[in-house]
Amino acid sequence: MATLYKILILCVGFALSSNLWAQSHLDPVTDSREFAELYSQSLLTQERKCGIVVLPSFSNRYGISLSTNCDSLTLIEKRPHGIAYPDSVNIKEIPVVKVAIDSVFGKSLAEIIDVATEKAMPTFSAGLDGVMYYFIASNDSIGATWSPSAESSNCDVLVNMVDGLKESIQTEELQNFIDDWWCSIDKLRLSFQNAPALPPFYFNKEFGNIDNNLPTVEYSASSPLTDDFQFNAFMSYPADYIEDTLSEYLTPIYGYCTTDSIFIDFCKTLVKWQEQASVSYVTVVITVNDAEKESYDVRSSGKSVYLNFILPHDKLTIDNLLEQDNNCIFRYMLENMMPNEAVRPAPVHSVRNCKKGGKR
């Protein structure tokens, strides 16, 4: 029973890992909107309620249009530009495929696209070779995701749905697709609807190892390069784990949503360094371990500050981190700011004048 309990925690924990967190949302399309709209014109029908445009790096690009009445799907497929086919003379044009669907199911497709696009947040995903998925909502807003790598994330499930939809249209097995996805689409829509908001910076959480080879959870965060205040933060936290007695393999358990919140909330407050001490750049390294002694060190170089926090598990609280951070700000200001005007020695001429006055 204990083993089953740990496995359940493991499953829940992976749903909280960094890539899944980031890929709970589509990316809003702003800078590349013109590019997306260009492909929408050639890969989607004009009369449509919603649409999906898929642009792989090295295979056919395609679009799937949902009709205005949500009662039909149209698949338009085109070969990628710049790829030479030896037998191109004999290759026929890829035909457009249109299939009828139940309008109730069609409306559920429209709802998932609308919600996923509405809930889009900057997730800073990118890559060189892969597949870009664009989702065009009923109001023509566009959300996108780039080759999701985190299994079971919202974007990964959505992409699997799109891939399955295309295949079922091509093989004329659309009913099988509808049977498989009828309930899942509503669950996915709710998952997009209720996904937690992303922090206003790059955030990552992954599995790591420390010197004794025990698993850790490694956190990192950094501000976008466009921000006037720059920070980088790192935290290492020992992970609970399941040990395989046969292979000695350690499987980490990521069941620490509270720790996630502590780290993220702390990173949000780092802007105080700019507001209170006029610091432009901060690097923070937080190490959580079994050490009995804790330390909170601050070093500076010009307008850059380096913080090194070492603390035990029971001291990893947002209140403690904020208190120690405030102490570091105060220490920095004492060491680097000009002496207070009130404690400066009086000018020499003033002292002489006072002495002359006294003699009189």
PDB file of N, CA and C in Angstrom, residues 208-216 218 236 287 289:
ATOM      1  N   GLY A 208      17.748  16.467 -10.530  1.00  0.00           N
ATOM      2  CA  GLY A 208      19.206  16.555 -10.534  1.00  0.00           C
ATOM      3  C   GLY A 208      19.799  15.622  -9.500  1.00  0.00           C
ATOM      4  N   ASN A 209      21.111  15.668  -9.331  1.00  0.00           N
ATOM      5  CA  ASN A 209      21.816  14.849  -8.350  1.00  0.00           C
ATOM      6  C   ASN A 209      22.852  15.692  -7.629  1.00  0.00           C
ATOM      7  N   ILE A 210      23.041  15.435  -6.349  1.00  0.00           N
ATOM      8  CA  ILE A 210      24.091  16.094  -5.598  1.00  0.00           C
ATOM      9  C   ILE A 210      25.272  15.139  -5.447  1.00  0.00           C
ATOM     10  N   ASP A 211      26.278  15.545  -4.701  1.00  0.00           N
ATOM     11  CA  ASP A 211      27.538  14.792  -4.638  1.00  0.00           C
ATOM     12  C   ASP A 211      27.362  13.353  -4.190  1.00  0.00           C
ATOM     13  N   ASN A 212      26.464  13.096  -3.252  1.00  0.00           N
ATOM     14  CA  ASN A 212      26.274  11.722  -2.773  1.00  0.00           C
ATOM     15  C   ASN A 212      25.312  10.929  -3.653  1.00  0.00           C
ATOM     16  N   ASN A 213      25.002  11.488  -4.822  1.00  0.00           N
ATOM     17  CA  ASN A 213      24.189  10.811  -5.844  1.00  0.00           C
ATOM     18  C   ASN A 213      22.721  10.676  -5.453  1.00  0.00           C
ATOM     19  N   LEU A 214      22.298  11.361  -4.406  1.00  0.00           N
ATOM     20  CA  LEU A 214      20.888  11.362  -4.044  1.00  0.00           C
ATOM     21  C   LEU A 214      20.151  12.386  -4.902  1.00  0.00           C
ATOM     22  N   PRO A 215      18.911  12.101  -5.261  1.00  0.00           N
ATOM     23  CA  PRO A 215      18.187  13.006  -6.174  1.00  0.00           C
ATOM     24  C   PRO A 215      17.826  14.328  -5.515  1.00  0.00           C
ATOM     25  N   THR A 216      17.790  15.360  -6.317  1.00  0.00           N
ATOM     26  CA  THR A 216      17.374  16.682  -5.875  1.00  0.00           C
ATOM     27  C   THR A 216      16.398  17.265  -6.883  1.00  0.00           C
ATOM     28  N   GLU A 218      15.886  20.675  -8.810  1.00  0.00           N
ATOM     29  CA  GLU A 218      16.664  21.867  -9.141  1.00  0.00           C
ATOM     30  C   GLU A 218      15.739  22.933  -9.738  1.00  0.00           C
ATOM     31  N   SER A 236      18.452  24.386  -4.922  1.00  0.00           N
ATOM     32  CA  SER A 236      18.580  22.930  -4.915  1.00  0.00           C
ATOM     33  C   SER A 236      17.892  22.398  -3.668  1.00  0.00           C
ATOM     34  N   THR A 287      20.670  26.848  -1.275  1.00  0.00           N
ATOM     35  CA  THR A 287      20.939  25.419  -1.098  1.00  0.00           C
ATOM     36  C   THR A 287      20.232  24.940   0.155  1.00  0.00           C
ATOM     37  N   ASN A 289      19.650  21.786   2.596  1.00  0.00           N
ATOM     38  CA  ASN A 289      20.242  20.485   2.919  1.00  0.00           C
ATOM     39  C   ASN A 289      20.041  20.170   4.395  1.00  0.00           C
TER      40      ASN A 289
END
